PDB file of C-alpha atoms and ligand atoms in Angstrom:
ATOM      1  CA  UNK A   1       0.141  -0.061  -0.258  1.00 42.00           C
ATOM      2  CA  UNK A   2       1.558   3.837  -0.547  1.00 45.00           C
ATOM      3  CA  UNK A   3       1.380   5.202   2.465  1.00 44.00           C
ATOM      4  CA  UNK A   4       3.685   8.472   0.757  1.00 46.00           C
ATOM      5  CA  UNK A   5       0.609  10.905   0.289  1.00 45.00           C
ATOM      6  CA  UNK A   6       0.628  14.719  -0.782  1.00 47.00           C
ATOM      7  CA  UNK A   7      -0.088  16.374   2.900  1.00 48.00           C
ATOM      8  CA  UNK A   8      -2.271  18.840   1.319  1.00 48.00           C
ATOM      9  CA  UNK A   9      -5.275  17.691   0.370  1.00 46.00           C
ATOM     10  CA  UNK A  10      -7.328  15.890   3.205  1.00 51.00           C
ATOM     11  CA  UNK A  11      -9.955  14.094  -0.116  1.00 60.00           C
ATOM     12  CA  UNK A  12      -7.730  13.489  -3.526  1.00 92.00           C
ATOM     13  CA  UNK A  13      -9.793  13.876  -6.426  1.00 96.00           C
ATOM     14  CA  UNK A  14      -9.014  10.823  -8.260  1.00 97.00           C
ATOM     15  CA  UNK A  15      -9.911  10.879 -12.107  1.00 98.00           C
ATOM     16  CA  UNK A  16     -10.646   7.748 -14.466  1.00 97.00           C
ATOM     17  CA  UNK A  17     -12.169   7.841 -17.797  1.00 98.00           C
ATOM     18  CA  UNK A  18     -15.383   5.967 -18.913  1.00 98.00           C
ATOM     19  CA  UNK A  19     -14.913   4.208 -22.190  1.00 97.00           C
ATOM     20  CA  UNK A  20     -18.445   5.306 -24.074  1.00 98.00           C
ATOM     21  CA  UNK A  21     -19.581   4.720 -28.180  1.00 98.00           C
ATOM     22  CA  UNK A  22     -16.504   4.410 -30.645  1.00 96.00           C
ATOM     23  CA  UNK A  23     -13.190   6.894 -29.553  1.00 98.00           C
ATOM     24  CA  UNK A  24     -15.242   8.608 -26.801  1.00 98.00           C
ATOM     25  CA  UNK A  25     -14.046   9.452 -22.581  1.00 98.00           C
ATOM     26  CA  UNK A  26     -16.560  10.335 -20.501  1.00 98.00           C
ATOM     27  CA  UNK A  27     -14.423  12.028 -17.104  1.00 98.00           C
ATOM     28  CA  UNK A  28     -14.862  10.787 -13.503  1.00 98.00           C
ATOM     29  CA  UNK A  29     -13.596  12.881 -10.908  1.00 98.00           C
ATOM     30  CA  UNK A  30     -14.132  10.947  -7.125  1.00 98.00           C
ATOM     31  CA  UNK A  31     -13.366  12.309  -3.941  1.00 97.00           C
ATOM     32  CA  UNK A  32     -14.572   9.643  -0.944  1.00 95.00           C
ATOM     33  CA  UNK A  33     -17.703   8.450  -1.864  1.00 96.00           C
ATOM     34  CA  UNK A  34     -18.340  11.057  -4.192  1.00 97.00           C
ATOM     35  CA  UNK A  35     -18.347  11.337  -7.889  1.00 98.00           C
ATOM     36  CA  UNK A  36     -18.957  14.262 -10.613  1.00 98.00           C
ATOM     37  CA  UNK A  37     -19.123  13.639 -14.272  1.00 98.00           C
ATOM     38  CA  UNK A  38     -18.134  14.754 -17.289  1.00 99.00           C
ATOM     39  CA  UNK A  39     -20.047  14.816 -20.604  1.00 98.00           C
ATOM     40  CA  UNK A  40     -22.010  11.653 -19.904  1.00 98.00           C
ATOM     41  CA  UNK A  41     -23.175  10.908 -23.347  1.00 98.00           C
ATOM     42  CA  UNK A  42     -23.917   7.416 -22.277  1.00 98.00           C
ATOM     43  CA  UNK A  43     -25.278   6.471 -19.019  1.00 98.00           C
ATOM     44  CA  UNK A  44     -24.608   2.489 -19.002  1.00 98.00           C
ATOM     45  CA  UNK A  45     -20.919   2.918 -17.988  1.00 98.00           C
ATOM     46  CA  UNK A  46     -21.222   5.826 -15.545  1.00 98.00           C
ATOM     47  CA  UNK A  47     -24.601   3.685 -13.903  1.00 98.00           C
ATOM     48  CA  UNK A  48     -22.528   0.822 -14.066  1.00 98.00           C
ATOM     49  CA  UNK A  49     -19.564   2.345 -12.132  1.00 98.00           C
ATOM     50  CA  UNK A  50     -21.866   3.729  -9.654  1.00 98.00           C
ATOM     51  CA  UNK A  51     -23.381   0.790  -8.985  1.00 98.00           C
ATOM     52  CA  UNK A  52     -20.129  -1.094  -8.748  1.00 98.00           C
ATOM     53  CA  UNK A  53     -17.981   1.344  -6.786  1.00 97.00           C
ATOM     54  CA  UNK A  54     -21.253   2.580  -4.818  1.00 97.00           C
ATOM     55  CA  UNK A  55     -20.349   6.358  -5.126  1.00 97.00           C
ATOM     56  CA  UNK A  56     -22.391   8.741  -5.033  1.00 97.00           C
ATOM     57  CA  UNK A  57     -23.398  11.115  -8.231  1.00 98.00           C
ATOM     58  CA  UNK A  58     -22.754  14.462  -6.647  1.00 97.00           C
ATOM     59  CA  UNK A  59     -22.599  17.058 -10.482  1.00 98.00           C
ATOM     60  CA  UNK A  60     -22.383  16.524 -13.698  1.00 98.00           C
ATOM     61  CA  UNK A  61     -20.076  18.985 -15.558  1.00 98.00           C
ATOM     62  CA  UNK A  62     -20.836  19.111 -19.449  1.00 99.00           C
ATOM     63  CA  UNK A  63     -18.919  20.650 -21.645  1.00 99.00           C
ATOM     64  CA  UNK A  64     -21.317  21.188 -25.271  1.00 98.00           C
ATOM     65  CA  UNK A  65     -24.670  20.168 -26.248  1.00 98.00           C
ATOM     66  CA  UNK A  66     -24.111  17.637 -29.016  1.00 98.00           C
ATOM     67  CA  UNK A  67     -25.270  14.148 -28.258  1.00 98.00           C
ATOM     68  CA  UNK A  68     -22.479  12.362 -27.379  1.00 98.00           C
ATOM     69  CA  UNK A  69     -21.785  14.342 -24.725  1.00 98.00           C
ATOM     70  CA  UNK A  70     -25.044  15.218 -23.093  1.00 98.00           C
ATOM     71  CA  UNK A  71     -26.973  11.697 -24.274  1.00 98.00           C
ATOM     72  CA  UNK A  72     -27.181   9.834 -20.526  1.00 98.00           C
ATOM     73  CA  UNK A  73     -28.166  12.827 -18.671  1.00 98.00           C
ATOM     74  CA  UNK A  74     -31.677  12.441 -17.868  1.00 98.00           C
ATOM     75  CA  UNK A  75     -30.782   8.118 -17.469  1.00 98.00           C
ATOM     76  CA  UNK A  76     -28.272   9.331 -14.343  1.00 98.00           C
ATOM     77  CA  UNK A  77     -30.759  12.022 -12.832  1.00 98.00           C
ATOM     78  CA  UNK A  78     -33.651   9.833 -13.132  1.00 98.00           C
ATOM     79  CA  UNK A  79     -31.134   6.834 -11.144  1.00 98.00           C
ATOM     80  CA  UNK A  80     -29.932   9.523  -8.806  1.00 97.00           C
ATOM     81  CA  UNK A  81     -31.306   9.482  -5.181  1.00 89.00           C
ATOM     82  CA  UNK A  82     -30.827  12.649  -4.577  1.00 93.00           C
ATOM     83  CA  UNK A  83     -30.532  16.122  -6.545  1.00 95.00           C
ATOM     84  CA  UNK A  84     -27.488  16.196  -9.417  1.00 98.00           C
ATOM     85  CA  UNK A  85     -26.239  19.696 -10.031  1.00 98.00           C
ATOM     86  CA  UNK A  86     -25.893  19.925 -13.319  1.00 98.00           C
ATOM     87  CA  UNK A  87     -23.164  22.336 -14.546  1.00 98.00           C
ATOM     88  CA  UNK A  88     -23.771  23.365 -18.669  1.00 99.00           C
ATOM     89  CA  UNK A  89     -23.596  25.891 -21.041  1.00 98.00           C
ATOM     90  CA  UNK A  90     -26.240  28.803 -20.404  1.00 98.00           C
ATOM     91  CA  UNK A  91     -26.646  29.295 -23.995  1.00 97.00           C
ATOM     92  CA  UNK A  92     -27.355  25.510 -25.248  1.00 98.00           C
ATOM     93  CA  UNK A  93     -29.814  23.409 -24.869  1.00 98.00           C
ATOM     94  CA  UNK A  94     -28.815  20.455 -21.404  1.00 98.00           C
ATOM     95  CA  UNK A  95     -31.139  18.602 -20.404  1.00 98.00           C
ATOM     96  CA  UNK A  96     -31.838  18.930 -16.521  1.00 98.00           C
ATOM     97  CA  UNK A  97     -29.143  22.356 -17.056  1.00 98.00           C
ATOM     98  CA  UNK A  98     -29.284  23.510 -12.884  1.00 98.00           C
ATOM     99  CA  UNK A  99     -26.037  25.940 -13.192  1.00 98.00           C
ATOM    100  CA  UNK A 100     -26.131  27.856 -16.285  1.00 98.00           C
ATOM    101  CA  UNK A 101     -22.340  29.010 -17.043  1.00 98.00           C
ATOM    102  CA  UNK A 102     -20.935  31.821 -19.476  1.00 98.00           C
ATOM    103  CA  UNK A 103     -17.956  31.242 -18.697  1.00 98.00           C
ATOM    104  CA  UNK A 104     -15.281  33.551 -15.891  1.00 98.00           C
ATOM    105  CA  UNK A 105     -17.039  31.729 -13.158  1.00 98.00           C
ATOM    106  CA  UNK A 106     -15.228  30.126 -10.075  1.00 98.00           C
ATOM    107  CA  UNK A 107     -17.275  26.628  -9.664  1.00 98.00           C
ATOM    108  CA  UNK A 108     -16.896  24.927  -5.831  1.00 96.00           C
ATOM    109  CA  UNK A 109     -17.927  21.319  -5.786  1.00 96.00           C
ATOM    110  CA  UNK A 110     -18.097  20.843  -2.011  1.00 95.00           C
ATOM    111  CA  UNK A 111     -18.999  16.963  -1.678  1.00 95.00           C
ATOM    112  CA  UNK A 112     -16.401  16.683  -3.437  1.00 96.00           C
ATOM    113  CA  UNK A 113     -14.136  19.271  -1.917  1.00 94.00           C
ATOM    114  CA  UNK A 114     -13.399  20.499  -5.674  1.00 95.00           C
ATOM    115  CA  UNK A 115     -12.934  23.601  -7.108  1.00 97.00           C
ATOM    116  CA  UNK A 116     -13.242  24.718 -11.053  1.00 98.00           C
ATOM    117  CA  UNK A 117     -12.849  27.715 -12.613  1.00 98.00           C
ATOM    118  CA  UNK A 118     -14.849  27.439 -16.094  1.00 98.00           C
ATOM    119  CA  UNK A 119     -13.618  28.844 -19.432  1.00 98.00           C
ATOM    120  CA  UNK A 120     -15.810  29.830 -21.939  1.00 98.00           C
ATOM    121  CA  UNK A 121     -14.655  28.182 -25.404  1.00 99.00           C
ATOM    122  CA  UNK A 122     -16.147  29.013 -27.694  1.00 98.00           C
ATOM    123  CA  UNK A 123     -16.140  27.333 -31.328  1.00 98.00           C
ATOM    124  CA  UNK A 124     -17.169  24.185 -31.923  1.00 98.00           C
ATOM    125  CA  UNK A 125     -20.348  25.151 -30.482  1.00 98.00           C
ATOM    126  CA  UNK A 126     -21.321  28.483 -29.991  1.00 98.00           C
ATOM    127  CA  UNK A 127     -21.362  28.106 -26.051  1.00 98.00           C
ATOM    128  CA  UNK A 128     -18.696  25.115 -25.648  1.00 98.00           C
ATOM    129  CA  UNK A 129     -17.040  25.230 -21.777  1.00 99.00           C
ATOM    130  CA  UNK A 130     -14.065  24.079 -20.725  1.00 99.00           C
ATOM    131  CA  UNK A 131     -13.493  23.639 -16.709  1.00 98.00           C
ATOM    132  CA  UNK A 132      -9.494  24.096 -15.182  1.00 98.00           C
ATOM    133  CA  UNK A 133      -9.088  22.691 -12.589  1.00 98.00           C
ATOM    134  CA  UNK A 134      -5.104  24.251 -10.625  1.00 97.00           C
ATOM    135  CA  UNK A 135      -5.146  21.757  -7.787  1.00 94.00           C
ATOM    136  CA  UNK A 136      -6.809  18.590  -9.378  1.00 96.00           C
ATOM    137  CA  UNK A 137      -3.671  15.991  -9.985  1.00 93.00           C
ATOM    138  CA  UNK A 138      -0.015  17.224  -9.425  1.00 93.00           C
ATOM    139  CA  UNK A 139      -0.094  19.414 -12.341  1.00 96.00           C
ATOM    140  CA  UNK A 140      -3.675  20.711 -13.422  1.00 97.00           C
ATOM    141  CA  UNK A 141      -6.252  19.258 -15.174  1.00 98.00           C
ATOM    142  CA  UNK A 142      -8.092  20.610 -17.762  1.00 98.00           C
ATOM    143  CA  UNK A 143     -11.539  19.306 -19.083  1.00 98.00           C
ATOM    144  CA  UNK A 144     -11.861  20.464 -22.784  1.00 99.00           C
ATOM    145  CA  UNK A 145     -14.828  18.283 -24.468  1.00 98.00           C
ATOM    146  CA  UNK A 146     -14.266  18.662 -28.126  1.00 98.00           C
ATOM    147  CA  UNK A 147     -12.275  22.295 -28.075  1.00 99.00           C
ATOM    148  CA  UNK A 148      -8.598  20.462 -28.162  1.00 99.00           C
ATOM    149  CA  UNK A 149      -7.382  16.849 -28.616  1.00 98.00           C
ATOM    150  CA  UNK A 150      -4.542  15.550 -29.352  1.00 99.00           C
ATOM    151  CA  UNK A 151      -2.444  16.572 -32.133  1.00 98.00           C
ATOM    152  CA  UNK A 152      -6.071  18.202 -32.927  1.00 98.00           C
ATOM    153  CA  UNK A 153      -8.674  20.538 -32.067  1.00 98.00           C
ATOM    154  CA  UNK A 154     -12.600  20.273 -32.771  1.00 98.00           C
ATOM    155  CA  UNK A 155     -14.450  21.420 -36.216  1.00 98.00           C
ATOM    156  CA  UNK A 156     -15.602  24.479 -36.356  1.00 98.00           C
ATOM    157  CA  UNK A 157     -20.231  23.982 -36.797  1.00 98.00           C
ATOM    158  CA  UNK A 158     -21.061  26.974 -34.776  1.00 98.00           C
ATOM    159  CA  UNK A 159     -18.142  29.000 -34.109  1.00 98.00           C
ATOM    160  CA  UNK A 160     -15.829  31.339 -36.143  1.00 98.00           C
ATOM    161  CA  UNK A 161     -12.112  30.529 -36.563  1.00 98.00           C
ATOM    162  CA  UNK A 162     -11.023  33.384 -35.099  1.00 98.00           C
ATOM    163  CA  UNK A 163     -13.464  32.232 -32.136  1.00 98.00           C
ATOM    164  CA  UNK A 164     -11.855  28.772 -32.084  1.00 98.00           C
ATOM    165  CA  UNK A 165      -8.193  29.912 -32.200  1.00 98.00           C
ATOM    166  CA  UNK A 166      -9.090  32.620 -29.371  1.00 98.00           C
ATOM    167  CA  UNK A 167     -10.651  29.332 -27.467  1.00 99.00           C
ATOM    168  CA  UNK A 168      -6.886  27.222 -28.281  1.00 99.00           C
ATOM    169  CA  UNK A 169      -4.873  30.852 -27.256  1.00 98.00           C
ATOM    170  CA  UNK A 170      -6.726  30.424 -23.820  1.00 98.00           C
ATOM    171  CA  UNK A 171      -5.421  26.847 -23.430  1.00 98.00           C
ATOM    172  CA  UNK A 172      -2.102  27.658 -24.278  1.00 98.00           C
ATOM    173  CA  UNK A 173      -0.764  30.259 -21.512  1.00 98.00           C
ATOM    174  CA  UNK A 174      -1.855  27.315 -19.002  1.00 98.00           C
ATOM    175  CA  UNK A 175       0.742  25.787 -16.912  1.00 98.00           C
ATOM    176  CA  UNK A 176       2.339  23.612 -19.653  1.00 98.00           C
ATOM    177  CA  UNK A 177       2.208  20.043 -17.058  1.00 98.00           C
ATOM    178  CA  UNK A 178      -1.264  21.045 -16.860  1.00 98.00           C
ATOM    179  CA  UNK A 179      -2.719  17.659 -17.621  1.00 98.00           C
ATOM    180  CA  UNK A 180      -5.542  17.588 -20.164  1.00 98.00           C
ATOM    181  CA  UNK A 181      -8.870  15.309 -21.065  1.00 98.00           C
ATOM    182  CA  UNK A 182     -10.612  15.677 -24.203  1.00 98.00           C
ATOM    183  CA  UNK A 183     -13.779  13.569 -25.092  1.00 98.00           C
ATOM    184  CA  UNK A 184     -12.468  11.598 -27.661  1.00 98.00           C
ATOM    185  CA  UNK A 185      -9.586   9.507 -28.765  1.00 98.00           C
ATOM    186  CA  UNK A 186      -8.296  10.565 -31.956  1.00 98.00           C
ATOM    187  CA  UNK A 187      -4.458  11.446 -31.330  1.00 98.00           C
ATOM    188  CA  UNK A 188      -3.553   8.654 -33.745  1.00 98.00           C
ATOM    189  CA  UNK A 189      -4.772  10.196 -37.345  1.00 98.00           C
ATOM    190  CA  UNK A 190      -4.831  13.635 -36.052  1.00 98.00           C
ATOM    191  CA  UNK A 191      -0.879  13.153 -36.118  1.00 98.00           C
ATOM    192  CA  UNK A 192      -1.151  12.407 -39.173  1.00 98.00           C
ATOM    193  CA  UNK A 193      -2.284  15.550 -40.450  1.00 98.00           C
ATOM    194  CA  UNK A 194      -0.337  17.183 -37.993  1.00 98.00           C
ATOM    195  CA  UNK A 195       2.901  15.259 -40.217  1.00 98.00           C
ATOM    196  CA  UNK A 196       0.922  16.957 -43.304  1.00 98.00           C
ATOM    197  CA  UNK A 197       1.531  20.034 -41.748  1.00 98.00           C
ATOM    198  CA  UNK A 198       5.044  20.150 -39.826  1.00 98.00           C
ATOM    199  CA  UNK A 199       6.860  17.020 -42.044  1.00 98.00           C
ATOM    200  CA  UNK A 200       9.673  17.744 -40.682  1.00 97.00           C
ATOM    201  CA  UNK A 201       8.639  18.411 -36.947  1.00 98.00           C
ATOM    202  CA  UNK A 202      10.400  15.777 -34.608  1.00 98.00           C
ATOM    203  CA  UNK A 203       8.861  15.902 -31.894  1.00 98.00           C
ATOM    204  CA  UNK A 204       6.276  15.594 -34.281  1.00 98.00           C
ATOM    205  CA  UNK A 205       7.436  12.084 -35.784  1.00 98.00           C
ATOM    206  CA  UNK A 206       8.245  10.565 -32.168  1.00 98.00           C
ATOM    207  CA  UNK A 207       4.884  11.230 -30.778  1.00 98.00           C
ATOM    208  CA  UNK A 208       3.888   9.965 -34.052  1.00 98.00           C
ATOM    209  CA  UNK A 209       5.826   6.357 -33.115  1.00 98.00           C
ATOM    210  CA  UNK A 210       4.458   6.511 -29.884  1.00 98.00           C
ATOM    211  CA  UNK A 211       1.238   6.917 -30.475  1.00 98.00           C
ATOM    212  CA  UNK A 212       1.335   4.398 -32.979  1.00 98.00           C
ATOM    213  CA  UNK A 213       2.643   1.881 -29.957  1.00 98.00           C
ATOM    214  CA  UNK A 214       0.184   2.568 -27.843  1.00 98.00           C
ATOM    215  CA  UNK A 215      -2.421   2.512 -29.477  1.00 98.00           C
ATOM    216  CA  UNK A 216      -1.573  -1.013 -30.853  1.00 98.00           C
ATOM    217  CA  UNK A 217      -1.628  -2.088 -27.549  1.00 98.00           C
ATOM    218  CA  UNK A 218      -4.983  -0.737 -27.010  1.00 97.00           C
ATOM    219  CA  UNK A 219      -3.763   1.746 -24.578  1.00 98.00           C
ATOM    220  CA  UNK A 220      -5.515   5.314 -24.172  1.00 98.00           C
ATOM    221  CA  UNK A 221      -3.338   8.283 -25.342  1.00 98.00           C
ATOM    222  CA  UNK A 222      -5.599  10.830 -23.272  1.00 98.00           C
ATOM    223  CA  UNK A 223      -5.220  12.852 -20.975  1.00 98.00           C
ATOM    224  CA  UNK A 224      -2.774  14.301 -22.723  1.00 98.00           C
ATOM    225  CA  UNK A 225      -0.668  16.582 -21.454  1.00 98.00           C
ATOM    226  CA  UNK A 226      -0.419  20.382 -22.281  1.00 98.00           C
ATOM    227  CA  UNK A 227       3.265  21.476 -22.586  1.00 98.00           C
ATOM    228  CA  UNK A 228       3.444  18.087 -25.906  1.00 98.00           C
ATOM    229  CA  UNK A 229       0.333  20.191 -27.446  1.00 99.00           C
ATOM    230  CA  UNK A 230       2.122  23.104 -27.802  1.00 98.00           C
ATOM    231  CA  UNK A 231       5.258  20.623 -29.463  1.00 98.00           C
ATOM    232  CA  UNK A 232       3.328  19.020 -31.702  1.00 98.00           C
ATOM    233  CA  UNK A 233      -0.365  20.335 -31.932  1.00 99.00           C
ATOM    234  CA  UNK A 234      -0.840  22.074 -36.169  1.00 98.00           C
ATOM    235  CA  UNK A 235      -3.758  23.765 -34.348  1.00 99.00           C
ATOM    236  CA  UNK A 236      -2.307  25.813 -31.507  1.00 98.00           C
ATOM    237  CA  UNK A 237       1.109  26.455 -33.655  1.00 98.00           C
ATOM    238  CA  UNK A 238       0.312  29.115 -35.755  1.00 98.00           C
ATOM    239  CA  UNK A 239       3.323  31.028 -34.720  1.00 98.00           C
ATOM    240  CA  UNK A 240       5.463  28.132 -35.804  1.00 98.00           C
ATOM    241  CA  UNK A 241       6.969  29.069 -39.066  1.00 98.00           C
ATOM    242  CA  UNK A 242       6.647  25.611 -40.837  1.00 98.00           C
ATOM    243  CA  UNK A 243       2.752  26.008 -39.493  1.00 98.00           C
ATOM    244  CA  UNK A 244       2.940  29.551 -41.634  1.00 98.00           C
ATOM    245  CA  UNK A 245       4.190  28.040 -44.360  1.00 98.00           C
ATOM    246  CA  UNK A 246       1.807  25.078 -44.865  1.00 98.00           C
ATOM    247  CA  UNK A 247      -1.215  28.169 -44.495  1.00 98.00           C
ATOM    248  CA  UNK A 248       0.564  30.159 -46.962  1.00 98.00           C
ATOM    249  CA  UNK A 249       0.756  26.827 -49.414  1.00 98.00           C
ATOM    250  CA  UNK A 250      -3.254  26.170 -48.986  1.00 98.00           C
ATOM    251  CA  UNK A 251      -4.133  30.495 -48.946  1.00 98.00           C
ATOM    252  CA  UNK A 252      -1.928  30.940 -51.802  1.00 98.00           C
ATOM    253  CA  UNK A 253      -0.249  33.456 -50.885  1.00 98.00           C
ATOM    254  CA  UNK A 254       1.231  34.238 -46.616  1.00 98.00           C
ATOM    255  CA  UNK A 255      -1.611  34.632 -44.116  1.00 98.00           C
ATOM    256  CA  UNK A 256      -2.368  38.227 -42.494  1.00 98.00           C
ATOM    257  CA  UNK A 257      -2.579  36.616 -39.056  1.00 98.00           C
ATOM    258  CA  UNK A 258      -2.529  34.176 -36.490  1.00 98.00           C
ATOM    259  CA  UNK A 259      -6.390  33.847 -36.827  1.00 98.00           C
ATOM    260  CA  UNK A 260      -6.157  33.437 -40.962  1.00 98.00           C
ATOM    261  CA  UNK A 261      -2.808  30.830 -40.237  1.00 98.00           C
ATOM    262  CA  UNK A 262      -5.048  29.318 -37.780  1.00 98.00           C
ATOM    263  CA  UNK A 263      -8.097  28.526 -40.518  1.00 98.00           C
ATOM    264  CA  UNK A 264      -6.440  27.856 -43.496  1.00 98.00           C
ATOM    265  CA  UNK A 265      -5.199  24.912 -41.686  1.00 98.00           C
ATOM    266  CA  UNK A 266      -8.719  24.182 -39.907  1.00 98.00           C
ATOM    267  CA  UNK A 267      -9.956  24.419 -43.552  1.00 98.00           C
ATOM    268  CA  UNK A 268      -7.442  21.753 -44.954  1.00 98.00           C
ATOM    269  CA  UNK A 269      -7.749  19.301 -41.910  1.00 98.00           C
ATOM    270  CA  UNK A 270     -11.500  19.633 -42.923  1.00 98.00           C
ATOM    271  CA  UNK A 271     -11.182  18.207 -46.580  1.00 96.00           C
ATOM    272  CA  UNK A 272      -7.773  15.281 -45.283  1.00 95.00           C
TER     273      UNK A 272
HETATM  274 ZN1  LIG B 301     -18.987  17.640 -29.711  1.00 57.46          ZN
HETATM  275 FE1  LIG B 302     -18.133  14.669 -29.272  1.00 57.46          FE
END
């Protein structure tokens, strides 16, 4: 048994993943016998986890309104013996929403002794949120839904390239060691595109190699570390000369600014 626990938090929060659908991750935050769940697209794995662990569901943290992120909310609320707090974007239609958020809020979940900052990260959807816990784990944790992926980012369904670039820029300035818990296992295929953008980036090449091995062994590549994304994710690398050169080829002229660079790379990826 590990008895060398850090002395600061009495109720350390542990984070685990429940795979859902083809490639979704539902994240469970647990402290003692209380859990909060991020983006329960499917209730089934969450209900199985609650049954097996005997833990109580206290809160749901929703990033955006797509079905693979909200599909399990109703069944989880119905199955709970006590009221469940449902946090999510105020400007999107979220079933059971009790705590509408805009971004910029500070959340306290007393049942888990957990403090979170809410970030507005529009782009994939108009009201997309991310939840950041500076004291979660050793290096902080970000739950970002479909905004940032391993070596990729979400498609622009409702927002503009300028909005998404600004959202990703908000994430980019978090501490580099932050663990990023995104909602999909897309890293391997995204790295194929990242190498097309930056064929000479040695860190991207090494990562593609490592990730291919991980996936061949059935291992998850998420959580990501922000530092690795900053080094390899073309959607965070609008200042890299190689990414600007790739955007220039796509546009037929040099990009005017980082938004144009990001937009050109995002458009290229849409048809890749
Ligand atoms: Zn989505
Ligand atoms: Fe999704």
